[in-house]
Amino acid sequence: MKPHQRNAGLAALAVAFVVFILPFLFTFLMAVKTKKEAALFLFSWPSEWQFWANLTEVVKARNYMLLLAYFNSTLITLAAVSGLVVMGAMVGYVLQRRASGWNRLIYAGVLMGLMVPPAVVPTIWVLQGLGLFKTIHGMVLIQIAYGLSFSILLYRSFIGTIPRDLDEAARIDGARPWEIFFRVILPLLKPVTVTLIVVQSIAIFNDFTNPLYYLPGKENVTVQLTLFNFQTQFQSQFNLLFMNILLVTIPPLLVFIFFNRQIVAGMTAGGVKG
Amino acid sequence: MSSVILKNLKKSFGAVGVIKGIDLLIEPGEFCVFVGPSGCGKSTLLRLIAGLEEASSGVIEIAGREVTDAEPSERGIAMVFQSYALYPHLTVRENIGFGLSLARLPKAEIAAKVQAAAEILQLGPLLDRKPKALSGGQRQRVAIGRAMVRDPKVFLLDEPLSNLDAALRAQMRMELTDLHRKLGATMIYVTHDQVEAMTMADKIVVLNGGRIEQVGSPMELYNAPVSPFVAGFIGSPKMNLVPRDGGTFGIRPEHLDLSTSAGLWEGTVRHVERLGAESILYLATQEMGELTIRIQGQDCPALGARAFATPQPGRAFHFQAA
Ligand SMILES: Nc1ncnc2c1ncn2[C@@H]1O[C@H](COP(=O)(O)OP(=O)(O)OP(=O)(O)O)[C@@H](O)[C@H]1O
Ligand SMILES: [Mg+2]
């Protein structure tokens, strides 16, 4: 390695450290400080470690609201991501494989869904009209609606790389259309599916604004909204606020670390040759 | 063993006619080869028989039953694709048994059938591998195995050897012929390689522009081609074809005698290809243009030398212009 190459590498590492690691470190240090020390807002080593005390206090706060929030967020995330995967793959498959006059129209609709920003107030009217406002399944449908265009396009282009011969071979083997999809195509979509699951579940789990608009009510609280609640309650208790942030950040981080390799594979995988 | 009958079969994509009226009888147990230049509709015709394309008009009968509008899986056919089309996520065992598992056969029966096919094709040690861990020839065999376990009345093969190298191709030609003899099933085989057609076929169907040019056994086509097209297509090197008297004069390279002293057509040696056992010589003549001559052995005149070619008696063809 030449010196200037090493210098460039070190510079990149330094930038990454400042952008990604420092904030996390700061959050962690704040989270273990005492209330008084945290109020100073200094990037300093804590004089007294309060990890467990802070942790239990945050979890217990407001009658274990954080646990309920974890439950709600997980439920919404699981349901919405499942919907996105199944429906995205199915629509993408039909759009890619079946040429028909409707395809252009459907494709235009999908693109529109990607480009046109959703409006909050009319959406709430619609939800109220359907009796879905302030319900978890209403929230799930919202998340699916917001993410579906992207997942359809992703699946459609990936399915384009799967040779049609496979469909035809399966057809000759006696597979009905839904069997071709579930037994041949869907398993081959694994790389994109993993990518989609990771990207969407982190986005939906971390979503703050949509639950804020469409899912009011104490029993419907989601993880990001617990921050909102704590922030007013613990106005001066930054140690607890940061502990809460830490707890909320960890699940997506775990998902990301766990699936990291597959995500990269999914983004680079073009063909399914051979 | 089942016959395949095509009656006035036509197929067009939009306004473009690709198959323009095919009448054909393929006898039970026959090895029938479709040959023709690229784009002449061989694959389309095979896909029509398979049911992967819908016929625009005409009738397809397999084993005495009309199947023109039947689903591919109900026609009693199996197909081997040029790309093999193995399911990448399944092992060899699952690939071969896929159709059987779709038909919800008992597990033990599937295993037995897969085992039997694997034995015939020598796939035993490979059964638990994924397709991407196989060589081209092995993939080819898996694809054939997948077709075999369905116990089809008719095998359809679309250029199954074109992705293999020359040596492997020669070996697979032999194996396929053996397999055909062993199974006794009707096989329809598409290729643009006339060597494959000549060596494997009971019956060759020469296609040109969506029509049948000639049907016959390899030797019939070699000995009595009905048109310059068939004459040029069957045999290697290609037959010499020279326009004459409003028609076409044809003589095969192996039916020209070469002499350095006397003969019918005089010319200069333009190019020589020595293959060891035989040599191919290109002679530029005044009267006949460039003639290809095939001679035994390696002994031929030098480049640029004068030489004479004489057709062997009774071997020349005269094709009248249509
Ligand atoms: N789905 C389709 N839509 C429109 N035209 C098609 C379609 N499939 C095939 N064709 C046309 O039909 C003609 C015959 O195609 P086909 O694939 O049968 O040729 P082939 O004889 O198999 O050639 P090759 O030896 O190159 O495989 C070609 O001109 C091709 O462009
Ligand atoms: Mg073809």
XYZ file of C-alpha atoms and ligand atoms in Angstrom:
628
model
C 0.000 0.000 0.000
C 1.381 3.394 -0.950
C 1.522 6.135 1.699
C -1.125 8.309 0.055
C -3.437 5.325 -0.160
C -3.001 4.652 3.536
C -3.604 8.302 4.347
C -6.812 8.285 2.339
C -7.924 5.149 4.159
C -7.188 6.682 7.537
C -9.058 9.838 6.616
C -12.092 7.794 5.584
C -11.940 5.889 8.844
C -11.720 9.111 10.802
C -14.745 10.574 9.035
C -16.721 7.382 9.605
C -15.736 7.457 13.256
C -16.895 11.023 13.752
C -20.148 10.520 11.835
C -21.194 7.082 13.068
C -19.352 6.126 16.251
C -19.109 9.378 18.173
C -22.858 10.034 18.437
C -23.393 6.486 19.585
C -20.634 6.803 22.161
C -22.105 10.074 23.369
C -25.527 8.488 23.728
C -24.094 5.601 25.659
C -22.088 7.798 28.013
C -25.076 10.054 28.685
C -27.252 7.026 29.331
C -25.113 5.770 32.194
C -24.587 9.086 33.942
C -26.435 10.414 36.927
C -29.194 12.937 36.384
C -27.051 15.787 37.593
C -24.041 14.917 35.505
C -26.128 14.367 32.395
C -27.671 17.788 32.748
C -24.239 19.309 32.095
C -24.333 17.847 28.558
C -20.601 17.240 28.422
C -18.778 14.656 26.366
C -17.047 13.235 29.393
C -16.457 9.959 31.141
C -19.169 9.398 33.774
C -17.902 9.769 37.356
C -20.480 7.293 38.551
C -21.932 4.369 36.488
C -25.711 4.183 36.761
C -26.414 1.703 33.987
C -28.815 -0.674 35.746
C -30.563 1.968 37.759
C -31.273 4.046 34.664
C -32.268 1.010 32.679
C -34.857 -0.229 35.161
C -36.207 3.242 35.672
C -36.775 3.724 31.951
C -38.400 0.327 31.538
C -40.683 0.848 34.529
C -41.603 4.407 33.674
C -45.279 5.128 33.091
C -46.400 1.658 34.004
C -43.991 -0.245 31.699
C -44.950 1.812 28.694
C -41.712 0.928 26.899
C -42.580 -2.764 26.888
C -46.009 -2.076 25.421
C -44.311 0.106 22.816
C -41.899 -2.671 21.931
C -44.826 -5.020 21.510
C -46.799 -2.609 19.323
C -43.844 -1.658 17.157
C -42.812 -5.255 16.666
C -46.342 -6.242 15.737
C -46.702 -3.413 13.226
C -43.271 -4.108 11.764
C -43.828 -7.840 11.373
C -47.253 -7.475 9.815
C -46.299 -4.632 7.491
C -43.066 -6.225 6.305
C -44.784 -9.562 5.644
C -47.403 -7.728 3.614
C -44.750 -5.814 1.706
C -42.807 -8.955 0.844
C -45.741 -11.106 -0.220
C -47.652 -8.441 -2.114
C -44.578 -6.791 -3.595
C -43.267 -10.089 -4.916
C -46.646 -11.139 -6.305
C -47.385 -7.868 -8.058
C -43.806 -7.627 -9.287
C -44.058 -11.143 -10.696
C -47.280 -10.528 -12.549
C -46.068 -7.176 -13.869
C -42.841 -8.703 -15.121
C -44.160 -11.977 -16.548
C -47.633 -11.309 -17.908
C -47.718 -8.880 -20.757
C -51.104 -7.193 -20.895
C -52.596 -3.876 -21.799
C -53.097 -3.090 -18.134
C -49.408 -3.289 -17.310
C -48.628 0.267 -18.365
C -51.469 1.609 -16.280
C -50.481 -0.423 -13.231
C -46.866 0.554 -13.678
C -47.844 4.219 -13.847
C -49.814 3.759 -10.640
C -46.839 2.168 -8.934
C -44.546 4.991 -10.012
C -47.098 7.500 -8.796
C -47.103 5.806 -5.429
C -43.380 6.275 -5.312
C -43.362 9.929 -6.333
C -46.465 11.571 -4.917
C -46.036 12.471 -1.249
C -48.866 11.286 0.994
C -51.091 13.958 2.565
C -51.811 13.526 6.253
C -55.228 15.033 6.793
C -57.054 13.324 3.896
C -55.453 10.056 4.935
C -56.893 10.486 8.395
C -60.327 11.155 6.878
C -60.070 7.963 4.876
C -58.947 6.004 7.923
C -61.804 7.425 9.983
C -64.263 6.620 7.237
C -63.061 3.015 7.211
C -62.963 2.774 10.974
C -59.229 2.168 10.889
C -58.059 5.322 12.623
C -56.250 4.723 15.921
C -55.980 0.987 15.223
C -52.858 -1.116 14.874
C -54.086 -2.762 11.669
C -54.816 0.668 10.217
C -51.219 1.567 10.921
C -50.043 -1.659 9.287
C -52.010 -0.830 6.140
C -50.525 2.671 6.065
C -47.005 1.286 6.273
C -47.751 -1.215 3.513
C -49.234 1.478 1.310
C -46.201 3.712 1.785
C -43.671 0.971 1.076
C -45.439 -1.105 -1.566
C -44.367 0.850 -4.645
C -40.728 0.535 -3.752
C -40.940 -3.167 -3.060
C -42.887 -3.851 -6.270
C -40.248 -2.097 -8.355
C -37.453 -3.875 -6.545
C -39.031 -7.279 -7.074
C -40.046 -6.574 -10.635
C -36.535 -5.736 -11.743
C -35.062 -8.693 -9.886
C -37.584 -11.115 -11.356
C -36.513 -9.813 -14.760
C -33.153 -11.487 -14.164
C -34.709 -14.913 -13.527
C -34.853 -16.831 -16.819
C -38.348 -17.524 -18.106
C -37.217 -21.051 -18.916
C -37.592 -21.825 -15.229
C -41.269 -20.863 -15.285
C -41.781 -22.933 -18.390
C -39.902 -25.932 -17.038
C -42.092 -25.809 -13.933
C -45.184 -25.502 -16.087
C -44.219 -28.615 -18.002
C -43.506 -30.328 -14.684
C -47.164 -29.694 -13.893
C -46.936 -26.651 -11.642
C -49.962 -24.402 -11.477
C -49.313 -20.644 -11.579
C -49.318 -20.240 -7.791
C -47.015 -23.224 -7.441
C -44.613 -21.719 -9.954
C -44.597 -18.568 -7.865
C -44.260 -20.074 -4.404
C -42.030 -23.041 -5.189
C -39.775 -21.702 -7.917
C -39.794 -17.912 -8.038
C -40.166 -16.890 -4.404
C -37.234 -19.010 -3.139
C -35.034 -17.422 -5.797
C -35.993 -13.964 -4.544
C -34.316 -14.536 -1.198
C -31.497 -11.994 -1.681
C -33.910 -9.136 -2.470
C -36.311 -10.305 0.197
C -33.639 -10.139 2.872
C -32.644 -6.667 1.746
C -36.245 -5.553 1.741
C -36.929 -7.051 5.160
C -33.968 -5.294 6.731
C -34.462 -1.921 5.102
C -38.217 -1.817 5.666
C -38.277 -3.268 9.158
C -35.718 -0.735 10.352
C -37.643 2.076 8.692
C -40.995 0.971 10.069
C -39.707 0.138 13.514
C -38.010 3.526 13.719
C -40.906 5.451 12.211
C -41.831 8.432 14.294
C -44.105 10.699 12.267
C -46.609 8.193 10.885
C -47.532 6.683 14.268
C -47.641 10.207 15.613
C -50.302 11.215 13.058
C -52.248 8.035 12.559
C -51.933 6.163 15.831
C -52.666 8.460 18.749
C -53.652 7.014 22.104
C -51.713 5.773 25.066
C -52.397 2.084 24.419
C -51.111 2.432 20.821
C -47.722 3.836 21.719
C -44.747 2.818 19.529
C -41.084 2.890 20.479
C -40.201 6.205 18.898
C -43.184 7.810 20.560
C -41.914 6.768 23.975
C -39.065 9.202 23.371
C -41.605 11.885 22.736
C -43.382 11.107 25.988
C -40.202 10.915 28.023
C -38.926 14.117 26.663
C -41.711 16.114 28.275
C -41.781 14.085 31.457
C -38.039 13.986 32.025
C -37.384 17.470 30.890
C -34.288 17.642 33.013
C -33.500 13.898 33.108
C -31.348 13.525 30.051
C -29.706 10.387 31.373
C -33.053 8.550 31.129
C -33.880 10.046 27.762
C -30.587 8.819 26.356
C -31.039 5.427 27.965
C -34.373 5.233 26.188
C -32.758 6.203 22.903
C -30.197 3.482 23.432
C -32.849 0.855 24.069
C -34.813 1.888 21.013
C -31.757 1.855 18.776
C -30.567 -1.584 19.695
C -33.132 -3.853 17.950
C -32.645 -2.342 14.476
C -28.909 -2.404 15.058
C -29.060 -6.096 15.845
C -31.123 -6.775 12.729
C -28.622 -4.873 10.672
C -25.577 -6.600 12.110
C -27.225 -9.987 11.751
C -28.268 -9.543 8.115
C -25.369 -7.357 7.027
C -23.799 -9.886 4.677
C -27.050 -10.862 3.009
C -27.942 -7.223 2.425
C -24.754 -6.644 0.510
C -25.309 -9.908 -1.370
C -28.867 -8.828 -2.197
C -27.801 -5.467 -3.505
C -25.102 -6.874 -5.739
C -26.822 -10.078 -6.850
C -27.928 -9.559 -10.429
C -28.497 -12.986 -11.898
C -29.507 -16.388 -10.698
C -27.561 -18.153 -13.383
C -26.983 -21.826 -13.227
C -44.361 -45.020 -27.640
C -46.587 -42.504 -29.264
C -46.968 -40.753 -32.517
C -47.087 -37.021 -32.988
C -49.206 -35.600 -35.784
C -49.244 -31.987 -36.895
C -51.949 -30.835 -39.286
C -51.626 -27.509 -41.067
C -50.111 -25.986 -37.953
C -49.634 -22.229 -38.024
C -48.314 -19.696 -35.573
C -47.944 -15.973 -35.879
C -46.715 -13.405 -33.399
C -48.873 -10.386 -34.108
C -48.806 -9.946 -37.872
C -45.609 -11.920 -38.353
C -46.109 -15.511 -39.437
C -43.406 -17.711 -37.948
C -44.802 -21.187 -38.591
C -46.601 -21.152 -41.930
C -48.507 -24.403 -42.182
C -46.745 -27.594 -41.069
C -48.035 -31.084 -41.842
C -45.977 -33.802 -40.238
C -46.261 -37.356 -38.976
C -43.753 -38.559 -36.410
C -43.937 -42.312 -35.889
C -44.034 -43.897 -32.449
C -40.540 -44.384 -31.033
C -38.919 -42.329 -33.726
C -35.965 -40.003 -33.188
C -37.020 -36.994 -35.178
C -34.713 -34.029 -35.661
C -35.757 -30.533 -36.714
C -32.948 -28.709 -38.438
C -32.743 -25.393 -40.150
C -30.926 -22.090 -40.017
C -31.298 -19.711 -37.101
C -34.700 -18.055 -36.934
C -36.467 -20.589 -39.152
C -38.925 -21.461 -36.368
C -37.524 -24.727 -34.963
C -37.877 -23.657 -31.340
C -41.298 -22.187 -31.974
C -42.502 -25.427 -33.550
C -41.171 -27.420 -30.598
C -42.811 -25.030 -28.145
C -46.085 -25.408 -30.010
C -45.872 -29.178 -29.547
C -44.958 -28.640 -25.887
C -47.893 -26.304 -25.375
C -45.756 -23.377 -24.300
C -47.069 -21.427 -27.291
C -50.648 -21.408 -28.472
C -51.184 -22.434 -32.067
C -52.815 -19.771 -34.249
C -54.506 -22.536 -36.241
C -54.119 -26.197 -37.019
C -54.160 -29.393 -35.002
C -51.645 -31.193 -32.788
C -52.196 -34.831 -31.902
C -50.038 -36.755 -29.458
C -50.633 -40.498 -29.013
C -53.824 -40.286 -30.985
C -55.355 -37.611 -28.789
C -55.886 -34.052 -29.877
C -53.959 -31.753 -27.537
C -53.993 -28.507 -29.475
C -55.417 -26.576 -26.526
C -54.226 -28.785 -23.659
C -51.914 -27.600 -20.894
C -48.256 -28.665 -21.327
C -48.458 -30.944 -18.299
C -51.429 -32.787 -19.781
C -49.812 -33.621 -23.092
C -47.586 -36.416 -21.882
C -44.451 -34.578 -22.968
C -41.243 -33.611 -21.242
C -38.837 -30.973 -22.404
C -35.113 -30.401 -22.102
C -34.185 -26.754 -22.514
C -31.099 -25.350 -24.154
C -30.322 -23.516 -20.913
C -31.209 -26.699 -18.976
C -33.526 -24.560 -16.792
C -32.609 -26.380 -13.606
C -34.102 -24.915 -10.447
C -31.051 -23.250 -8.834
C -32.363 -23.476 -5.272
C -33.059 -27.211 -5.382
C -30.627 -30.117 -5.211
C -30.239 -32.509 -8.121
C -32.513 -34.949 -6.326
C -35.214 -32.296 -5.829
C -34.799 -31.030 -9.370
C -35.421 -34.453 -10.824
C -38.292 -35.178 -8.430
C -39.928 -31.756 -8.689
C -42.680 -32.788 -11.079
C -43.433 -35.898 -9.051
C -43.668 -33.943 -5.812
C -46.065 -31.526 -7.520
C -48.177 -34.530 -8.442
C -48.164 -35.457 -4.718
C -46.710 -38.909 -5.250
C -45.694 -40.823 -2.107
C -42.153 -39.961 -0.960
C -40.894 -43.516 -1.325
C -42.104 -43.712 -4.912
C -40.459 -40.400 -5.805
C -37.198 -41.543 -4.249
C -37.304 -44.807 -6.176
C -37.965 -43.107 -9.506
C -35.272 -40.501 -8.942
C -32.853 -43.260 -8.018
C -33.688 -45.231 -11.147
C -33.167 -42.216 -13.398
C -29.961 -41.301 -11.588
C -28.643 -44.781 -12.190
C -29.283 -44.688 -15.913
C -27.666 -41.263 -16.191
C -24.851 -41.954 -13.722
C -25.896 -39.124 -11.433
C -25.763 -41.132 -8.213
C -22.934 -39.283 -6.441
C -24.297 -35.871 -7.459
C -27.821 -36.170 -6.105
C -27.306 -33.835 -3.154
C -25.511 -31.088 -5.038
C -27.020 -27.850 -6.261
C -26.946 -27.182 -10.025
C -24.293 -24.492 -9.717
C -21.863 -27.122 -8.424
C -22.216 -29.202 -11.604
C -20.389 -29.151 -14.919
C -22.233 -28.458 -18.161
C -22.484 -32.115 -19.085
C -23.752 -33.035 -15.635
C -26.400 -30.307 -15.753
C -27.421 -31.652 -19.110
C -27.885 -35.079 -17.609
C -29.916 -33.702 -14.723
C -32.189 -31.948 -17.196
C -32.655 -35.226 -19.055
C -33.281 -37.006 -15.756
C -35.955 -34.501 -14.878
C -37.620 -35.259 -18.193
C -37.261 -39.027 -17.771
C -38.981 -39.402 -14.406
C -42.144 -37.942 -15.830
C -42.333 -41.016 -18.019
C -43.346 -38.942 -21.031
C -44.763 -40.271 -24.246
C -42.670 -37.773 -26.157
C -39.357 -36.118 -25.287
C -38.775 -32.631 -26.629
C -35.201 -31.388 -26.717
C -34.257 -27.872 -27.818
C -30.582 -27.701 -28.784
C -29.613 -29.610 -25.664
C -25.954 -29.925 -26.590
C -25.189 -26.449 -27.857
C -23.658 -25.285 -24.573
C -21.161 -28.136 -24.439
C -17.675 -28.330 -25.900
C -16.995 -30.467 -28.958
C -15.674 -33.559 -27.181
C -18.488 -33.649 -24.651
C -20.999 -33.060 -27.415
C -19.803 -36.127 -29.291
C -20.081 -38.186 -26.113
C -23.557 -36.863 -25.286
C -24.703 -37.609 -28.836
C -23.862 -41.204 -28.236
C -25.443 -41.258 -24.790
C -28.638 -39.702 -26.107
C -28.849 -42.255 -28.901
C -28.313 -45.038 -26.360
C -30.928 -43.541 -24.098
C -33.384 -43.348 -26.957
C -32.811 -47.014 -27.715
C -33.168 -47.945 -24.041
C -36.353 -45.952 -23.409
C -37.887 -46.481 -26.801
C -39.736 -43.189 -26.440
C -40.511 -40.804 -29.256
C -38.012 -37.965 -29.291
C -38.151 -34.651 -31.074
C -34.832 -32.928 -31.179
C -34.056 -29.414 -32.365
C -30.634 -28.457 -33.605
C -28.965 -26.276 -36.167
C -25.999 -28.637 -36.267
C -26.305 -30.940 -39.271
C -23.810 -33.405 -37.766
C -26.137 -33.968 -34.816
C -29.025 -34.351 -37.197
C -27.232 -36.848 -39.445
C -25.805 -38.961 -36.642
C -28.814 -39.225 -34.349
C -31.956 -38.988 -36.429
C -34.292 -41.614 -37.759
C -36.091 -38.819 -39.520
C -34.869 -35.344 -40.301
C -37.230 -32.456 -40.881
C -35.525 -29.580 -42.656
C -37.249 -26.294 -41.921
C -36.827 -23.086 -43.825
C -38.673 -19.873 -43.070
C -41.475 -21.576 -41.141
C -42.120 -24.237 -43.792
C -40.965 -27.814 -44.191
C -38.390 -28.021 -46.940
C -37.968 -31.812 -46.885
C -38.609 -34.775 -44.616
C -36.656 -38.002 -44.761
C -34.021 -40.256 -43.291
C -30.484 -38.836 -43.107
C -29.359 -40.860 -46.133
C -32.417 -39.907 -48.170
C -31.636 -36.267 -47.551
C -27.994 -36.790 -48.402
C -28.635 -38.819 -51.515
C -31.705 -37.091 -52.834
C -32.126 -33.534 -51.637
C -35.142 -31.898 -53.252
C -33.809 -28.351 -53.249
C -30.534 -26.456 -53.189
C -31.433 -25.374 -49.654
C -31.539 -28.943 -48.337
C -28.544 -29.899 -50.451
C -26.525 -27.070 -48.950
C -27.679 -27.791 -45.437
C -27.017 -31.513 -45.245
C -23.437 -32.677 -45.600
C -20.172 -31.115 -44.571
C -18.402 -29.401 -46.142
C -21.343 -27.840 -47.935
C -22.322 -28.999 -51.399
C -20.967 -26.864 -54.243
C -23.944 -25.023 -55.716
C -23.574 -23.151 -58.969
C -26.336 -21.321 -60.855
C -26.830 -22.968 -64.243
C -29.406 -22.681 -67.016
C -31.944 -20.882 -64.810
C -31.584 -23.597 -62.165
C -28.864 -24.768 -59.828
C -26.118 -27.306 -60.417
C -24.861 -29.158 -57.343
C -21.973 -31.487 -56.610
C -20.699 -32.563 -53.190
C -17.023 -31.937 -52.330
C -16.457 -35.663 -51.850
C -17.781 -36.384 -55.340
C -15.197 -34.304 -57.157
C -12.009 -35.969 -58.330
C -8.852 -33.908 -58.300
C -6.070 -34.195 -60.797
C -2.990 -32.117 -61.588
C -2.874 -33.143 -65.239
C -6.339 -33.256 -66.763
C -9.999 -32.839 -65.928
C -13.241 -31.053 -66.692
C -12.748 -27.797 -64.810
C -9.404 -26.092 -64.518
C -8.468 -23.745 -61.698
C -5.872 -22.637 -59.165
C -5.648 -23.885 -55.579
C -6.683 -20.986 -53.394
C -6.691 -22.538 -49.937
C -6.050 -25.910 -48.314
C -7.310 -27.256 -44.989
C -5.484 -30.411 -43.916
C -7.398 -32.414 -41.324
C -5.087 -35.424 -41.301
C -7.263 -38.193 -42.600
C -8.666 -35.915 -45.267
C -8.050 -32.499 -46.735
C -10.386 -29.809 -47.948
C -9.226 -27.924 -50.956
C -10.655 -24.726 -52.426
C -10.197 -24.446 -56.160
C -10.882 -21.174 -57.977
C -12.140 -22.085 -61.465
C -13.168 -19.979 -64.438
C -16.265 -21.910 -65.290
C -17.684 -22.949 -61.897
C -16.453 -20.268 -59.525
C -14.929 -21.535 -56.322
C -15.259 -25.290 -55.802
C -14.732 -27.134 -52.544
C -13.085 -30.515 -52.989
C -12.601 -33.171 -50.376
C -9.746 -35.604 -50.842
C -8.447 -38.532 -48.845
C -5.138 -38.140 -47.031
C -2.811 -35.182 -46.762
C -1.375 -35.255 -50.232
C -2.597 -32.264 -52.195
C -1.243 -29.667 -54.619
C 0.510 -26.601 -53.264
C -1.157 -23.241 -52.899
C -1.433 -21.454 -56.224
C -0.822 -24.620 -58.273
C -2.961 -25.487 -61.279
C -5.365 -28.365 -60.797
C -8.398 -29.954 -62.423
C -11.674 -31.122 -60.910
C -13.954 -33.721 -62.423
C -17.407 -34.727 -61.070
C -17.915 -38.448 -60.454
C -20.519 -39.839 -62.823
C -24.109 -39.875 -61.583
C -23.338 -37.798 -58.499
C -24.294 -34.349 -59.721
C -27.667 -32.718 -59.049
C -29.726 -30.375 -61.143
C -32.301 -28.331 -59.273
C -34.912 -26.569 -61.361
C -35.757 -23.072 -60.212
C -39.115 -23.072 -58.461
N -42.422 -14.431 -28.568
C -42.106 -14.023 -29.806
N -42.596 -12.871 -30.293
C -42.306 -12.460 -31.540
N -41.509 -13.121 -32.387
C -40.980 -14.274 -31.983
C -41.245 -14.794 -30.671
N -40.593 -15.960 -30.543
C -39.936 -16.145 -31.710
N -40.169 -15.153 -32.573
C -39.651 -15.054 -33.939
O -39.921 -16.239 -34.599
C -38.870 -16.615 -35.447
C -38.452 -18.044 -35.185
O -37.926 -18.132 -33.888
P -37.366 -19.477 -33.304
O -36.907 -19.193 -31.931
O -38.392 -20.536 -33.472
O -36.131 -19.751 -34.239
P -35.137 -20.972 -34.209
O -35.308 -21.696 -35.476
O -35.299 -21.736 -32.951
O -33.730 -20.229 -34.223
P -32.406 -20.576 -33.401
O -31.697 -21.647 -34.173
O -31.660 -19.277 -33.446
O -32.805 -20.973 -32.033
C -37.750 -15.622 -35.206
O -37.735 -14.713 -36.284
C -38.137 -14.911 -33.954
O -37.749 -13.582 -33.984
Mg -34.146 -21.996 -31.112
